[in-house]
C-alpha positions as a Markdown table, in Angstrom:
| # | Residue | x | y | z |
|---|---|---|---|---|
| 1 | Unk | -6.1 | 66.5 | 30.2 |
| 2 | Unk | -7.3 | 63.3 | 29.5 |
| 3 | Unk | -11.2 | 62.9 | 28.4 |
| 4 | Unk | -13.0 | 60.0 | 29.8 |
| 5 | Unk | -15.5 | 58.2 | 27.8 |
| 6 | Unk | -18.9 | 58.2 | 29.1 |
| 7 | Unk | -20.6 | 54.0 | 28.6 |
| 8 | Unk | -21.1 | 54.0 | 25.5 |
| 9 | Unk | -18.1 | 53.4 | 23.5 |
| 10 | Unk | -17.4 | 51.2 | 20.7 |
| 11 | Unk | -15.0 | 50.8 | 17.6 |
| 12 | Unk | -15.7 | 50.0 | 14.2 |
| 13 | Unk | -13.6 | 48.1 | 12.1 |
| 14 | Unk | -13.3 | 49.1 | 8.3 |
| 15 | Unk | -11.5 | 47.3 | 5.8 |
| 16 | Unk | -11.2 | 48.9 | 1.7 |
| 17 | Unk | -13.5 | 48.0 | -0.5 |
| 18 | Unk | -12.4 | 48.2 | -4.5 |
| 19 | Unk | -15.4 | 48.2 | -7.2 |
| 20 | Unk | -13.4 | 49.0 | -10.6 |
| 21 | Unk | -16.9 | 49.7 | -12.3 |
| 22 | Unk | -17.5 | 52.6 | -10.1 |
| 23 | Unk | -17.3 | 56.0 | -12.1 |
| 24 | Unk | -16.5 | 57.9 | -9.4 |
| 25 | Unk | -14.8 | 56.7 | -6.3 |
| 26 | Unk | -13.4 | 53.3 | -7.2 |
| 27 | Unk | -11.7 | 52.2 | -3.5 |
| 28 | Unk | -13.7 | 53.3 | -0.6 |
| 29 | Unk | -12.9 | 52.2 | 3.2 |
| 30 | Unk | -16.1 | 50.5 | 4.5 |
| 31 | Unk | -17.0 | 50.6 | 8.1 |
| 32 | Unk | -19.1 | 47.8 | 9.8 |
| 33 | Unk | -20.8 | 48.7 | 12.0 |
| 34 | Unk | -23.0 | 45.3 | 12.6 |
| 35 | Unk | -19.6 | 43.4 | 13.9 |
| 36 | Unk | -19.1 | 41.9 | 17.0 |
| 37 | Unk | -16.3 | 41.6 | 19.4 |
| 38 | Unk | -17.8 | 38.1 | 20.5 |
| 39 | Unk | -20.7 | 35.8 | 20.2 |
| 40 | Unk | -22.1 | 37.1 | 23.5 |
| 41 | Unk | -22.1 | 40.6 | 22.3 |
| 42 | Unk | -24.4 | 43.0 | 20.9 |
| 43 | Unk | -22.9 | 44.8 | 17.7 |
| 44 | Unk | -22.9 | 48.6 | 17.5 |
| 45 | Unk | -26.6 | 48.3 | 15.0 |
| 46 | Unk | -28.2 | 46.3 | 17.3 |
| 47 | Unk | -27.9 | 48.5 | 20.7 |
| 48 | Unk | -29.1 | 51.7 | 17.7 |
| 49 | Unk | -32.4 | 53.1 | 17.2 |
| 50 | Unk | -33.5 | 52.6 | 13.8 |
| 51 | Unk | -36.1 | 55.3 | 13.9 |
| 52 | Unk | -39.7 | 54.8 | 11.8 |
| 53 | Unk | -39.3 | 54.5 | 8.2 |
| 54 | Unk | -39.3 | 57.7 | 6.4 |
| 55 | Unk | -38.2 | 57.1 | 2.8 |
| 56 | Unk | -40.8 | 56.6 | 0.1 |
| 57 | Unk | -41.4 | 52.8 | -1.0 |
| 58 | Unk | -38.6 | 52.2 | -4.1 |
| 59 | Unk | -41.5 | 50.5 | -6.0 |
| 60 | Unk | -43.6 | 53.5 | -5.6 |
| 61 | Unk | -40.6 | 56.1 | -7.0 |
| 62 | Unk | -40.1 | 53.7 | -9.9 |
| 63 | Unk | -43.9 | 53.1 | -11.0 |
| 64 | Unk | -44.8 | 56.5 | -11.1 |
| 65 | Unk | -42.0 | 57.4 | -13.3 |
| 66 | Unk | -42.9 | 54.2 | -16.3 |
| 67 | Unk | -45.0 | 56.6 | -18.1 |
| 68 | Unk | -43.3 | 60.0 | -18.1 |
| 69 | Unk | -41.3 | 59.9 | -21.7 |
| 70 | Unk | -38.6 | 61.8 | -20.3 |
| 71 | Unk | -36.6 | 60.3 | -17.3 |
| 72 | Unk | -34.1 | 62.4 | -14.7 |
| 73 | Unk | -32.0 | 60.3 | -12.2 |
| 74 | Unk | -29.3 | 61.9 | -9.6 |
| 75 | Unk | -27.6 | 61.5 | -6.4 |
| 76 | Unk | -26.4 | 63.3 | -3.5 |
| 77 | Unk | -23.0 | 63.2 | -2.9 |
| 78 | Unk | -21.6 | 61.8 | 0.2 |
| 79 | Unk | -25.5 | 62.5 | 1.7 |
| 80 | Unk | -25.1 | 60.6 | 5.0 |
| 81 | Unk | -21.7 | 62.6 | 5.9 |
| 82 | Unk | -23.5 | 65.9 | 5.8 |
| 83 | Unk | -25.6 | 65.1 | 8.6 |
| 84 | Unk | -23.9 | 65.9 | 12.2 |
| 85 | Unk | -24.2 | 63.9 | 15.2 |
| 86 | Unk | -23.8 | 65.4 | 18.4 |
| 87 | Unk | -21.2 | 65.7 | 20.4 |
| 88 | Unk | -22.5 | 63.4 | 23.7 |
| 89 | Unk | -23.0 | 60.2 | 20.9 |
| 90 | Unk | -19.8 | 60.2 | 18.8 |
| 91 | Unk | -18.0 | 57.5 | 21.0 |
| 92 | Unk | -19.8 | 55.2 | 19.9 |
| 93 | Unk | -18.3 | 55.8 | 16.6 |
| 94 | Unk | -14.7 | 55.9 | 17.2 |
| 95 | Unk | -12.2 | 53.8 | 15.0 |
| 96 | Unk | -8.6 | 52.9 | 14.7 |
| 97 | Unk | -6.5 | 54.8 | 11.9 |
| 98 | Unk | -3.0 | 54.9 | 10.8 |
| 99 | Unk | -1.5 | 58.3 | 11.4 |
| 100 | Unk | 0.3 | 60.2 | 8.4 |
| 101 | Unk | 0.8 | 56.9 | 7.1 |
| 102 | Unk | 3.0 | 55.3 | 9.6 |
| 103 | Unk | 1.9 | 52.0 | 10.8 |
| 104 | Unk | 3.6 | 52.3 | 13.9 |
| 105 | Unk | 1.7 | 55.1 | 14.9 |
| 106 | Unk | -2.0 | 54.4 | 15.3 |
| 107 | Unk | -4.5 | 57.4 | 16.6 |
| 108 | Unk | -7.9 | 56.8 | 17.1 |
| 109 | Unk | -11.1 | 58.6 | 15.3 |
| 110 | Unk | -14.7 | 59.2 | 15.6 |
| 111 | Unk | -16.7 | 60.5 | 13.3 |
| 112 | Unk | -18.1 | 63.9 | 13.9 |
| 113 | Unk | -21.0 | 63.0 | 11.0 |
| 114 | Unk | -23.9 | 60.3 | 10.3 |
| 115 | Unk | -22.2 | 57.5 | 7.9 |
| 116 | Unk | -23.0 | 54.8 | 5.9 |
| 117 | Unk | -23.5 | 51.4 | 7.5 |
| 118 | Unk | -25.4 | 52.5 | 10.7 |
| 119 | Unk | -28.9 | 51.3 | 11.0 |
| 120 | Unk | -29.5 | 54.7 | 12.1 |
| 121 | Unk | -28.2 | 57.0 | 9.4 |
| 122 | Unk | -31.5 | 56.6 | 6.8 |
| 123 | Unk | -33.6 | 57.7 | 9.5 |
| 124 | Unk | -31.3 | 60.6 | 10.3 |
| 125 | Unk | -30.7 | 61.6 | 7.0 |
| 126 | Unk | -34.7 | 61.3 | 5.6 |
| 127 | Unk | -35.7 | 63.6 | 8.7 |
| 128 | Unk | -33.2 | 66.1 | 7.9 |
| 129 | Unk | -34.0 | 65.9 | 4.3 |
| 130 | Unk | -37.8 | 66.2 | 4.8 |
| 131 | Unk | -37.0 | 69.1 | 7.1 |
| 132 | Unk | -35.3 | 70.9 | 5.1 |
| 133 | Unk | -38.2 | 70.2 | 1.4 |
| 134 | Unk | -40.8 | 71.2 | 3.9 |
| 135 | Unk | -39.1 | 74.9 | 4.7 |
| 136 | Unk | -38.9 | 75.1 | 1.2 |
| 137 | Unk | -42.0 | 74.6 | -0.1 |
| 138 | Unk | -43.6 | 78.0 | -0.1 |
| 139 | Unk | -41.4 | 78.9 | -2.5 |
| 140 | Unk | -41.4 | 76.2 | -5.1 |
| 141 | Unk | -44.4 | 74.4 | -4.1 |
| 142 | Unk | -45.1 | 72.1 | -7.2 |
| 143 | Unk | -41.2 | 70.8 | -7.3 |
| 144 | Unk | -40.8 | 70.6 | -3.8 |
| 145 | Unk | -43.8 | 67.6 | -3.9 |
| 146 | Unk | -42.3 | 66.2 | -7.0 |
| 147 | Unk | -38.7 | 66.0 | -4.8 |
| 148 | Unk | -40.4 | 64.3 | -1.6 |
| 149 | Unk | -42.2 | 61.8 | -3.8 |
| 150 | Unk | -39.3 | 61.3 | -6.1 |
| 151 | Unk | -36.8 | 60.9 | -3.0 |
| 152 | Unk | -35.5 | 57.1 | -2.6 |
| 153 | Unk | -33.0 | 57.9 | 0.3 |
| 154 | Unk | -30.1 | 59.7 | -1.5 |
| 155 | Unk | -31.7 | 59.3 | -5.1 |
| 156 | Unk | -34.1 | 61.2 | -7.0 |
| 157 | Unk | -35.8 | 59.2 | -9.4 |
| 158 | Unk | -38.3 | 61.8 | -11.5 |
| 159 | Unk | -39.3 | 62.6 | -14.8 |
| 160 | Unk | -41.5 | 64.7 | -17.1 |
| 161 | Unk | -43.1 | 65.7 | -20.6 |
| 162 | Unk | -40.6 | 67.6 | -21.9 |
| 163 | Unk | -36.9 | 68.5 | -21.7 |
| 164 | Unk | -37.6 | 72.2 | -20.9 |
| 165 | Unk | -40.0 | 71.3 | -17.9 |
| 166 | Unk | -37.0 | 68.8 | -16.2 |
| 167 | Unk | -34.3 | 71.4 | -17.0 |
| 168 | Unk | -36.4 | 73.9 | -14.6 |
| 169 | Unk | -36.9 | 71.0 | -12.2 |
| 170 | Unk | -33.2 | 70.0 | -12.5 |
| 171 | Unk | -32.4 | 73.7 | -11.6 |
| 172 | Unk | -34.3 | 74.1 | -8.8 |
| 173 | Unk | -33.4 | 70.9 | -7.1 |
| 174 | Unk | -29.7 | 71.5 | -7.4 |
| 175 | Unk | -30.5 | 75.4 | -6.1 |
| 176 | Unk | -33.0 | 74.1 | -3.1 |
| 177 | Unk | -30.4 | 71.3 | -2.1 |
| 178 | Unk | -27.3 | 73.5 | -2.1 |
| 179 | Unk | -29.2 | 75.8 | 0.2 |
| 180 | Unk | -28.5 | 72.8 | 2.8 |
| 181 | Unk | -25.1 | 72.2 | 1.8 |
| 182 | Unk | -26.0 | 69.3 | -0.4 |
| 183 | Unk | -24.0 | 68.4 | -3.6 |
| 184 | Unk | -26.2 | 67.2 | -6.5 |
| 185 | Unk | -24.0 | 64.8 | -9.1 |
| 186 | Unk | -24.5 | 61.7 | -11.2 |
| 187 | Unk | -27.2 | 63.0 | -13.2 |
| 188 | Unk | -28.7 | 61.0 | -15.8 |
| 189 | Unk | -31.6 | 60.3 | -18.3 |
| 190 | Unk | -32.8 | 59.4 | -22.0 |
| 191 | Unk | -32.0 | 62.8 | -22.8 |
| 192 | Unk | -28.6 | 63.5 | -23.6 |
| 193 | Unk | -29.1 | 67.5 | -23.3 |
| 194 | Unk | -30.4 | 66.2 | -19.1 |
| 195 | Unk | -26.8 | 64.1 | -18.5 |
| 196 | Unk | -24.1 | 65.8 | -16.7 |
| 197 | Unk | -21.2 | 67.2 | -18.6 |
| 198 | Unk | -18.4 | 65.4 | -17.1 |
| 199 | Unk | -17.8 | 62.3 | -14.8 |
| 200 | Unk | -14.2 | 62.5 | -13.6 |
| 201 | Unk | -13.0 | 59.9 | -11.3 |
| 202 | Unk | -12.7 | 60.7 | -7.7 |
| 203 | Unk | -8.2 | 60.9 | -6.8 |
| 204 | Unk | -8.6 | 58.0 | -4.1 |
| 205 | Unk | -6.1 | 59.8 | -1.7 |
| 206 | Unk | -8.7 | 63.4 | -1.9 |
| 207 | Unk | -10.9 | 61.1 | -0.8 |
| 208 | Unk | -10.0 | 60.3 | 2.2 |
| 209 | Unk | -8.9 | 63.2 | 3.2 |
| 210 | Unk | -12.5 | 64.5 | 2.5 |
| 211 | Unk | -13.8 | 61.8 | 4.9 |
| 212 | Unk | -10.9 | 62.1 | 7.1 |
| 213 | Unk | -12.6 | 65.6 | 7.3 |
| 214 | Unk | -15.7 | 64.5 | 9.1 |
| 215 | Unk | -13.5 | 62.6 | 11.8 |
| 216 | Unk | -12.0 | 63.9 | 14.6 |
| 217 | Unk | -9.1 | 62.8 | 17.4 |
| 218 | Unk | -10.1 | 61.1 | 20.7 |
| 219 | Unk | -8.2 | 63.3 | 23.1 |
| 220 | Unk | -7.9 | 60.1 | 25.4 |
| 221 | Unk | -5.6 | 58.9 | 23.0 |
């Protein structure tokens, strides 16, 4: 059975992307999602709604951190592809891939998950993040308002007095975000004993498969 699409359809075009200074993932595919098909039309960002602003000012994060003598930095991996969109709105992301490697044969995607690029995906991914700190902060309600004003969207910029204090912080941010299926990497600070262990480099083709993952076929197709 074929599916029709409803109006709202449009393909993204992606192209790699190589950064050799990266320490993770050093290729990446990047989508764009503010193209056009032709001058008259409207790219795929500009039909979006952005949504208010929900991140904290970047200044902010960074200022209130100059005079804490100890420094924590991480990320969230991959933060934007944890967040689902719905069914009824994934047209709009579709895309053309090559199937099992075959340039002859050429299947087409849509993401089944917020990504990077969309003037959308902040907003989506803030709201869900605030959502989820908020639930959590009868439980740990002194780190839970050092996360929310510590969150630049997928960073945490923090810091504190002493090592001890930001190893219980560091614990309990990893524990809280976990709890919503977020991965916590990259960390980093002045303190070596803070750092993560290891940094191994992402195997490009487990990469996209991983992505791959948060894509699914157009039946039309």
């Amino acid at each position: 059975m074929v599916e029709e699409p409803n109006e709202r359809v449009f393909y993204i075009p992606h192209k790699p992307a190589k950064r050799e200074t990266s320490t993770t993932t050093k290729l990446r595919f990047v989508f764009d999602a503010s193209a056009k098909p032709s001058h008259e039309s409207r790219s795929l960002n500009e039909c979006l709604e952005t949504g208010p602003p929900l991140q904290n000012l970047l200044w902010n994060v960074l200022v209130r951190n100059r005079v804490k003598p100890v420094a924590l930095t991480a990320d969230i991996k991959q933060a934007f592809l944890q967040v689902r969109i719905r069914a009824e709105d994934r047209d709009v992301s579709r895309f053309h891939w090559i199937k099992n490697k075959d340039p002859s044969t050429i299947e087409v995607l849509r993401f089944t998950r917020a990504l990077f690029g969309l003037v959308q995906s902040p907003f989506l991914l803030a709201g869900t993040l605030r959502l989820h700190l908020q639930n959590s902060r009868t439980r740990y309600p002194v780190e839970i308002e050092e996360i929310l004003k510590s969150l630049y969207v997928d960073d945490i910029i923090s810091g504190g007095n002493t090592t001890a204090e930001l190893q219980g912080l560091k614990k309990t941010i990893t524990s809280v975000f976990a709890e919503a299926k977020f991965t916590m990497h990259k960390w980093n600070s002045n303190d070596p004993q803070l750092k993560s262990e290891n940094v191994v480099p992402v195997d490009e083709q487990q990469s996209y498969a991983k992505q791959l993952n948060r894509c699914e076929t157009h039946r039309g197709m």
